[in-house]
Short mmCIF file of C-alpha atoms in Angstrom, two decimals:
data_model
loop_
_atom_site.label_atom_id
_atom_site.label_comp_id
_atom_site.label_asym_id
_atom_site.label_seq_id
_atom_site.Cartn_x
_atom_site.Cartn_y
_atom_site.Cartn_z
CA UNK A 300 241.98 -83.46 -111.02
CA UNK A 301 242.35 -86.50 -113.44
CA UNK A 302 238.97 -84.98 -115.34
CA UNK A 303 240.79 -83.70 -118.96
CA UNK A 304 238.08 -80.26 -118.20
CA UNK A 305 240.10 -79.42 -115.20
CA UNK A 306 243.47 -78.69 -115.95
CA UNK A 307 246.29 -76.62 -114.07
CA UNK A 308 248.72 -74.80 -115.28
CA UNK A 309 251.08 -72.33 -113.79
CA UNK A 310 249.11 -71.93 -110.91
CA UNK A 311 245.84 -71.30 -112.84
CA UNK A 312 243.36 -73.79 -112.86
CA UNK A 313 241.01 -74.13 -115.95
CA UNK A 314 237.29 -75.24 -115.02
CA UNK A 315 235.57 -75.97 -118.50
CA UNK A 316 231.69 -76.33 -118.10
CA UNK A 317 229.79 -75.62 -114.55
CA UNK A 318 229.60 -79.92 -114.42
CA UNK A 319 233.11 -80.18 -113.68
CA UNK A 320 233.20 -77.59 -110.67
CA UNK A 321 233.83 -79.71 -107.65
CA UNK A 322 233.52 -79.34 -103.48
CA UNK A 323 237.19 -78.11 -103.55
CA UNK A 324 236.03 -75.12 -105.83
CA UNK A 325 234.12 -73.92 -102.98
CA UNK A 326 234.94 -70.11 -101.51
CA UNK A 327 236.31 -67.49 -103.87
CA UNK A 328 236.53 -64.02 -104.58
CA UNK A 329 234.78 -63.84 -107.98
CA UNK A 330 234.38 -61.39 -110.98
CA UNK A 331 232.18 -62.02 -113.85
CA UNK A 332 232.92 -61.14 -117.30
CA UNK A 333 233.93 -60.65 -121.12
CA UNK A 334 237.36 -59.31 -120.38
CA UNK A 335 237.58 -58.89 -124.55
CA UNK A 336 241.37 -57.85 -125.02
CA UNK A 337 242.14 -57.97 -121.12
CA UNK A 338 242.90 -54.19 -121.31
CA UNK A 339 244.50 -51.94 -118.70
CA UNK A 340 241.44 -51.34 -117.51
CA UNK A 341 240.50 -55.00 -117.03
CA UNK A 342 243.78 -55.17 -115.55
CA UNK A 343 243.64 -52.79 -112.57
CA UNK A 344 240.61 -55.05 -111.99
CA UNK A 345 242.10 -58.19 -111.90
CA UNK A 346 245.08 -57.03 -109.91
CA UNK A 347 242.85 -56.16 -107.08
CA UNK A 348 241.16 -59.05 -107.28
CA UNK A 349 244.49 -60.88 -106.85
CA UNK A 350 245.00 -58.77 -103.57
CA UNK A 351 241.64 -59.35 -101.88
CA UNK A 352 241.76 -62.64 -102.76
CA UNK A 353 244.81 -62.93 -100.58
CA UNK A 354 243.62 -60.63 -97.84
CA UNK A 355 240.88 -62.85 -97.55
CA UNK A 356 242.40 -66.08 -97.92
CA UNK A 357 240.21 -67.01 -100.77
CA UNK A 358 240.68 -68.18 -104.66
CA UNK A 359 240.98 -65.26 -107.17
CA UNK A 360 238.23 -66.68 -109.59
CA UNK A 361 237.19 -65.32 -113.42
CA UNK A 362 234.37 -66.66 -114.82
CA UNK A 363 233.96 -65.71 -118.89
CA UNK A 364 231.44 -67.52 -121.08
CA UNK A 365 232.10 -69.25 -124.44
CA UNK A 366 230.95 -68.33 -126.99
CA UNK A 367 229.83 -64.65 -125.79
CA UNK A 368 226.28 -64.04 -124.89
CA UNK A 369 225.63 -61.69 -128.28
CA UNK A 370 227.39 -64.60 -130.27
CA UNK A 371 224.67 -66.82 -129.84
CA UNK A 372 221.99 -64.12 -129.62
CA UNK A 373 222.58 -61.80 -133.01
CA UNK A 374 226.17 -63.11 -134.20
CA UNK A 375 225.29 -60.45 -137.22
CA UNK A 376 225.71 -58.05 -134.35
CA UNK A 377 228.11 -59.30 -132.11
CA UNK A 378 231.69 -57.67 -131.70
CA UNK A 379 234.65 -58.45 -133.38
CA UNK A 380 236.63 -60.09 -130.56
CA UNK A 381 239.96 -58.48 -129.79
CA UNK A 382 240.98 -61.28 -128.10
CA UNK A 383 240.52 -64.88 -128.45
CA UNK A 384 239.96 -68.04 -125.50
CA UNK A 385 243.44 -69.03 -125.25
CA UNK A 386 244.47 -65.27 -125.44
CA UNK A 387 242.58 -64.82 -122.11
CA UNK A 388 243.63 -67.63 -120.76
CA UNK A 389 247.34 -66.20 -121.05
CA UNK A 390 246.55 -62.87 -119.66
CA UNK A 391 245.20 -64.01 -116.54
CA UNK A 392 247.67 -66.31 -116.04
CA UNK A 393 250.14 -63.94 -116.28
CA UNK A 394 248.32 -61.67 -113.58
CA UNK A 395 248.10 -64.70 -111.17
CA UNK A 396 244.46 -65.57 -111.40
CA UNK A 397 244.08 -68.85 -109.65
CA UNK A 398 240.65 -70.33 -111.13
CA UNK A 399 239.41 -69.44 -114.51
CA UNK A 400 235.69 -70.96 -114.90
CA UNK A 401 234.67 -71.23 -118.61
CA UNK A 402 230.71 -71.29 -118.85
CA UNK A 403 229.47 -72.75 -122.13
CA UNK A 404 226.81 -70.53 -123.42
CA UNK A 405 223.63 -71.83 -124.88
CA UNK A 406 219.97 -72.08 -124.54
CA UNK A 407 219.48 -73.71 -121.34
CA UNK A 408 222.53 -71.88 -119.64
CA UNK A 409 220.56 -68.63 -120.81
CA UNK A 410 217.61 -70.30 -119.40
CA UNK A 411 218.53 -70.57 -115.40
CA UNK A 412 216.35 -67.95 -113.60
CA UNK A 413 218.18 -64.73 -112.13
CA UNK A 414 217.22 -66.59 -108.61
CA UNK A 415 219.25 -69.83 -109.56
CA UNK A 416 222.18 -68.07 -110.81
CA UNK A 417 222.47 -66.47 -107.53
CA UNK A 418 221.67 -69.01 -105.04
CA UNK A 419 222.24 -72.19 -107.24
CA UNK A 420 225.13 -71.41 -108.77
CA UNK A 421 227.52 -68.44 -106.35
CA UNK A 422 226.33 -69.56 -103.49
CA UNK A 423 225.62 -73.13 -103.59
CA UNK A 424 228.63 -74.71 -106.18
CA UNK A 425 231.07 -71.38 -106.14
CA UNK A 426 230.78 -70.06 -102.32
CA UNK A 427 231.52 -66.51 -103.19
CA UNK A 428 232.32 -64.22 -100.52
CA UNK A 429 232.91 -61.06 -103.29
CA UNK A 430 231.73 -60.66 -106.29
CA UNK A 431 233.14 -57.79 -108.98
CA UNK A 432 230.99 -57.32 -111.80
CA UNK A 433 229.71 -54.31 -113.72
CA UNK A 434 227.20 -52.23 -112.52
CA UNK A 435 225.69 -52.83 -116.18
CA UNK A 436 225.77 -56.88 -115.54
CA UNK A 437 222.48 -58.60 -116.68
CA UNK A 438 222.11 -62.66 -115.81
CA UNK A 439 219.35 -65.08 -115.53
CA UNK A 440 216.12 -65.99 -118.03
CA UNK A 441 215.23 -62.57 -119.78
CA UNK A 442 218.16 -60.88 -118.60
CA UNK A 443 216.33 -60.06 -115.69
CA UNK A 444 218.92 -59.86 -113.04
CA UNK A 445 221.22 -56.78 -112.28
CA UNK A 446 223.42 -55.07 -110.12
CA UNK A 447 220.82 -54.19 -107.76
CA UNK A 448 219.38 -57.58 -107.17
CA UNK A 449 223.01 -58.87 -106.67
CA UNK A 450 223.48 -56.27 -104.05
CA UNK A 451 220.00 -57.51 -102.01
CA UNK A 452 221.04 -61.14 -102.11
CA UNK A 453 224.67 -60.22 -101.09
CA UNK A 454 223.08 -58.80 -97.68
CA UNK A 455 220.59 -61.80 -97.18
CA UNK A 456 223.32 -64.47 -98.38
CA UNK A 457 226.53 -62.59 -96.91
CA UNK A 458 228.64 -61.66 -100.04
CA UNK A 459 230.01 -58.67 -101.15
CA UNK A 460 229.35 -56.76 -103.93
CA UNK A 461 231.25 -54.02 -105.51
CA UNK A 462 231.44 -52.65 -109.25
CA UNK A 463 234.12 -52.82 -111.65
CA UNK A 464 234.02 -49.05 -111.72
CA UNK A 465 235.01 -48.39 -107.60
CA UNK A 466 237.18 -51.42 -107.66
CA UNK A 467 239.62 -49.97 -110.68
CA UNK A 468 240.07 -47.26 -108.11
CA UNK A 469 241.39 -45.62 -110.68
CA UNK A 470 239.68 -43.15 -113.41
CA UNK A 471 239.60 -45.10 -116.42
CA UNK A 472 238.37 -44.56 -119.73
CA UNK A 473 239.72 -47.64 -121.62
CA UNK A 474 236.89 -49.73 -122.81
CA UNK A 475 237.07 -52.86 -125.35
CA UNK A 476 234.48 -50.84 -128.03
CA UNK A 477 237.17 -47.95 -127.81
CA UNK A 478 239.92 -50.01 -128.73
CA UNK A 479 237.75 -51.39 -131.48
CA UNK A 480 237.39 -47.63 -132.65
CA UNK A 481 241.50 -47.33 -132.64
CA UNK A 482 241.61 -50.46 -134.63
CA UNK A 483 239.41 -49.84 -136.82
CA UNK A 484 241.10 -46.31 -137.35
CA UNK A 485 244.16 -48.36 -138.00
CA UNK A 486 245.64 -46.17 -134.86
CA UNK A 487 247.53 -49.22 -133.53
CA UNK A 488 249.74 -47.10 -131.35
CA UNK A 489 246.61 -45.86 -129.43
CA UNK A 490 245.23 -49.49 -129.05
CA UNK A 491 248.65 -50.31 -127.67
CA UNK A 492 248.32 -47.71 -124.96
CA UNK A 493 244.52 -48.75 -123.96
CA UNK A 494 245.62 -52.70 -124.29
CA UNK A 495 249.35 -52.48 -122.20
CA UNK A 496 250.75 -53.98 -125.15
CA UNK A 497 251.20 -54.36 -128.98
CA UNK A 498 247.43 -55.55 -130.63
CA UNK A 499 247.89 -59.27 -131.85
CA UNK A 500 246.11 -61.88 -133.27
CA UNK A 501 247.52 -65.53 -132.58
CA UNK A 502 246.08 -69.29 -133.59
CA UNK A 503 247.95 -71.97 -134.75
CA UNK A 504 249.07 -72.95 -138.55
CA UNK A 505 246.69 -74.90 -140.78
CA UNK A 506 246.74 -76.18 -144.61
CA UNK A 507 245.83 -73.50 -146.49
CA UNK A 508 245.20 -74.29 -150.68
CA UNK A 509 248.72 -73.70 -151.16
CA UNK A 510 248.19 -71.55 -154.29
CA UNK A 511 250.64 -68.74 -152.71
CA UNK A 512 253.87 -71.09 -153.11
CA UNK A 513 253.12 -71.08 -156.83
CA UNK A 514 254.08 -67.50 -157.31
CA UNK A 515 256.72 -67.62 -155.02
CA UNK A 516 254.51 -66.49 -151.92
CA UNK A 517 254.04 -69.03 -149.50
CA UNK A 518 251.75 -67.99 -146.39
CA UNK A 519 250.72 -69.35 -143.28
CA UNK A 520 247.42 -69.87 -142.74
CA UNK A 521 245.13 -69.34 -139.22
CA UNK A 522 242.21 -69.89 -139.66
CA UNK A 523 239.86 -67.34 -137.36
CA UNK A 524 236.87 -69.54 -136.95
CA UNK A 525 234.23 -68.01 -135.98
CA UNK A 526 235.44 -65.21 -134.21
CA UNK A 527 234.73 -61.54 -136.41
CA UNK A 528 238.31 -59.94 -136.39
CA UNK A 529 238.36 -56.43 -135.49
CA UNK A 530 240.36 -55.00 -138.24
CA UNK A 531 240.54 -56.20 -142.41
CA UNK A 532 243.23 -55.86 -145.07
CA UNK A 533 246.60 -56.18 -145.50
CA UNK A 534 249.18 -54.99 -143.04
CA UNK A 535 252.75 -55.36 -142.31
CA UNK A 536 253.31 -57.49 -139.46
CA UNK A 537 255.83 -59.00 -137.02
CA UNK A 538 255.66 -62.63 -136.69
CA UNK A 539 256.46 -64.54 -133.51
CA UNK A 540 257.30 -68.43 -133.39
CA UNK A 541 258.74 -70.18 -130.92
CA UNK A 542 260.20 -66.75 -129.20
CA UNK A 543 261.82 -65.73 -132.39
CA UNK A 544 260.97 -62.34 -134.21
CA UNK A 545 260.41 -62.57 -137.77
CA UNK A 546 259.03 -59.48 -140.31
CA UNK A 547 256.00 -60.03 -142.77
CA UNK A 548 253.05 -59.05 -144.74
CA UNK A 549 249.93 -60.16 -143.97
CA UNK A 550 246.31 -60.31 -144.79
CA UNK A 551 243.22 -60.83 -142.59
CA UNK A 552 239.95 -60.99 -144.18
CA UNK A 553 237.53 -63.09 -145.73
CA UNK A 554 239.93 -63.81 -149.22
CA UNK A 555 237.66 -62.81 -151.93
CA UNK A 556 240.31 -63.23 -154.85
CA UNK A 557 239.73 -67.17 -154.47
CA UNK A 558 236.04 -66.64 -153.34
CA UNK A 559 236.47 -67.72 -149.80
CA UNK A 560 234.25 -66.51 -147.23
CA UNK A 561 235.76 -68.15 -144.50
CA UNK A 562 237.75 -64.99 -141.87
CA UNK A 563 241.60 -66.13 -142.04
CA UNK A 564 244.65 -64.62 -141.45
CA UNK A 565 247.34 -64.92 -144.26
CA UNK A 566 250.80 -64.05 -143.47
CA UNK A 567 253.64 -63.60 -145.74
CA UNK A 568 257.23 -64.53 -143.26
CA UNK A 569 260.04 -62.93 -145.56
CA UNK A 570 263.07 -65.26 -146.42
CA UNK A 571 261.32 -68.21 -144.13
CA UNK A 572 261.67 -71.60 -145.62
CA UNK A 573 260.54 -73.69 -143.03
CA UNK A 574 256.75 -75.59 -142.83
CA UNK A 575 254.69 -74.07 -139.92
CA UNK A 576 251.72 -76.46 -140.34
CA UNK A 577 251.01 -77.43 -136.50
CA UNK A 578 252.88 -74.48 -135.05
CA UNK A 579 251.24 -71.43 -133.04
CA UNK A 580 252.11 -67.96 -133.94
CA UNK A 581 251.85 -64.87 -132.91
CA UNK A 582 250.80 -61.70 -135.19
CA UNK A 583 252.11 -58.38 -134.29
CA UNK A 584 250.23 -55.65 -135.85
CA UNK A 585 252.57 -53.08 -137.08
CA UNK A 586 250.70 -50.96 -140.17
CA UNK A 587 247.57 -50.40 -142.41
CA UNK A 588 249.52 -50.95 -145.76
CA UNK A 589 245.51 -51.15 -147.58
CA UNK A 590 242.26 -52.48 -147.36
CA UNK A 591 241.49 -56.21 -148.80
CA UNK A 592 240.36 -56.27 -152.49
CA UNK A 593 239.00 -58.76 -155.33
CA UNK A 594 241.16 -58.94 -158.00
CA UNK A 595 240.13 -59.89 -161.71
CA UNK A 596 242.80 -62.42 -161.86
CA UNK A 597 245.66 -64.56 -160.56
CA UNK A 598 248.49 -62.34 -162.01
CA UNK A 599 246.79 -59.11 -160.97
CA UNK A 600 246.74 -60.78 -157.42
CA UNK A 601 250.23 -61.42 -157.99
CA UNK A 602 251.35 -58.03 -158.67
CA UNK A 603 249.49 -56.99 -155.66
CA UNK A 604 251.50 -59.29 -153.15
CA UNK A 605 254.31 -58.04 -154.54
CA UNK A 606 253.97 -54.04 -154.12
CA UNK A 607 252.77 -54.83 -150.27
CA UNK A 608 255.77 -56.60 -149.89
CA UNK A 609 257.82 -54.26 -151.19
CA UNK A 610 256.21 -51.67 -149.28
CA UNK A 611 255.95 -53.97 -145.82
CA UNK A 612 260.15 -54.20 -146.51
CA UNK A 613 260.18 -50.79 -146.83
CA UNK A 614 258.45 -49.98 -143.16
CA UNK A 615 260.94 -52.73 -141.69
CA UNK A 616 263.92 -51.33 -143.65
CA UNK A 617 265.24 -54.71 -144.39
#
């Protein structure tokens, strides 16, 4: 455990890169997986994957790749991500996962033949004994493993396989693309309901070109990398650091006033004085106040900031 890719924490252990799985990862009830936003659906999921994990005596194991298949495919076509690594990483913490297993997606890892996924790599290095995945999953060179070939090696191999679908028990109807649709409809109170929770977007504080303390508006700056964010503009926000609440206005985009292109999040913390380079925050989503804009100038830009504050104070009351 002294290798700096295997770390536990809380009782979940972080395996980064199919190299660093070891003897001792051996036997574990498995599901396979995005988990984008770690919704309620995802949720009912992982919760019975907690429980027949224990019924069987085995290691409740999640296995998400980084980046996302479609990300290194057609990023022009790839979802905005509703939740980011370290998101994830909270979530199934917090649901009692024991072993997350972070696959690093490239060429050759896209490469290993449906065959080899199965025998080399759940059989052979994971020892799974049940496997959840969706009845849509695709794996191995050309995509050209599914559910149904999963199924035939589970009876030759002796694994289990069920679907996502039968193992939420439950009807659900919450998917990740529909609480893109709510976000992008600026229905955050809908998203909320699908998610279990408010819609956030966290990261931690860089430099940004300080040009907002000039005019009296400092912001800190995440920087999104290169993660698409599901929703654009400016919105008021709440602001968590440290465990404290604090009220703002923020903007997420790509900052075309000052002809950036980069995807960052701005925010705004009203009557905060202190520097937040280094810390991580959290960025509650409150309300659409309007959609980003170029501005011909500096002191048009100015004037801007200060009508969505105004009207971000006025949502707040404060």
């Amino acid at each position: 455990m002294h290798n700096s890719n295997i770390k536990r924490q809380g009782g979940l252990q972080l395996i980064r890169g199919l190299h660093n799985l070891r003897q001792q990862n051996q036997r574990c009830v498995l599901t396979i997986g995005k988990f984008d936003g770690v919704h309620l659906g995802h949720k009912a999921v992982l919760i019975n994957l907690v429980e027949k994990a224990k019924t069987l005596g085995l290691a409740s194991t999640v296995m998400i790749f980084e980046p996302q298949p479609e990300e290194v495919f057609s990023p022009q076509n790839a979802p905005a991500r509703l939740s980011r690594f370290r998101d994830k990483y909270e979530q199934f913490k917090a649901l009692g996962i024991d072993r997350l297993i972070c696959v690093r997606f490239n060429s050759t890892f896209a490469e290993m033949s449906a065959e080899s996924f199965i025998q080399d790599l759940l059989v052979k290095q994971l020892g799974v004994k049940f496997l959840v995945v969706g009845d849509d999953f695709r794996f191995g060179y050309q995509r050209k493993g599914n559910f149904d070939s999963l199924l035939e090696a589970g009876l030759l191999l002796q694994f289990d396989v069920v679907s996502t679908q039968s193992f939420k028990l439950a009807d659900c109807r919450i998917s990740s693309t529909a609480i893109r649709q709510a976000l992008s409809n600026s229905d955050f109170e809908l998203a909320k309901e699908m998610l279990g929770r408010e819609f956030t977007i966290n990261g931690r504080v860089n430099h940004g070109d300080k040009k907002g303390r000039t005019i009296g508006f400092p912001t800190a700056n995440v920087l999104l990398k290169r993660c698409k964010s599901p929703i654009s503009g400016v919105f008021a926000v709440d602001v968590i650091i440290a465990k404290q609440h604090f009220k703002g206005v923020a903007n997420i985009g790509n900052r075309p006033t000052v002809n950036g292109t980069r995807s960052q999040l701005e925010v705004h913390i009203f009557d905060f004085k202190q520097d937040l380079y280094g810390a991580y925050i959290e960025v509650v989503i409150k309300q659409k106040l309007r959609d980003e804009k170029k501005f011909e100038n500096f002191e048009e830009l100015h004037q801007q900031i200060k009508c969505d504050a105004e009207a971000a104070r006025e949502i707040f009351n404060i």
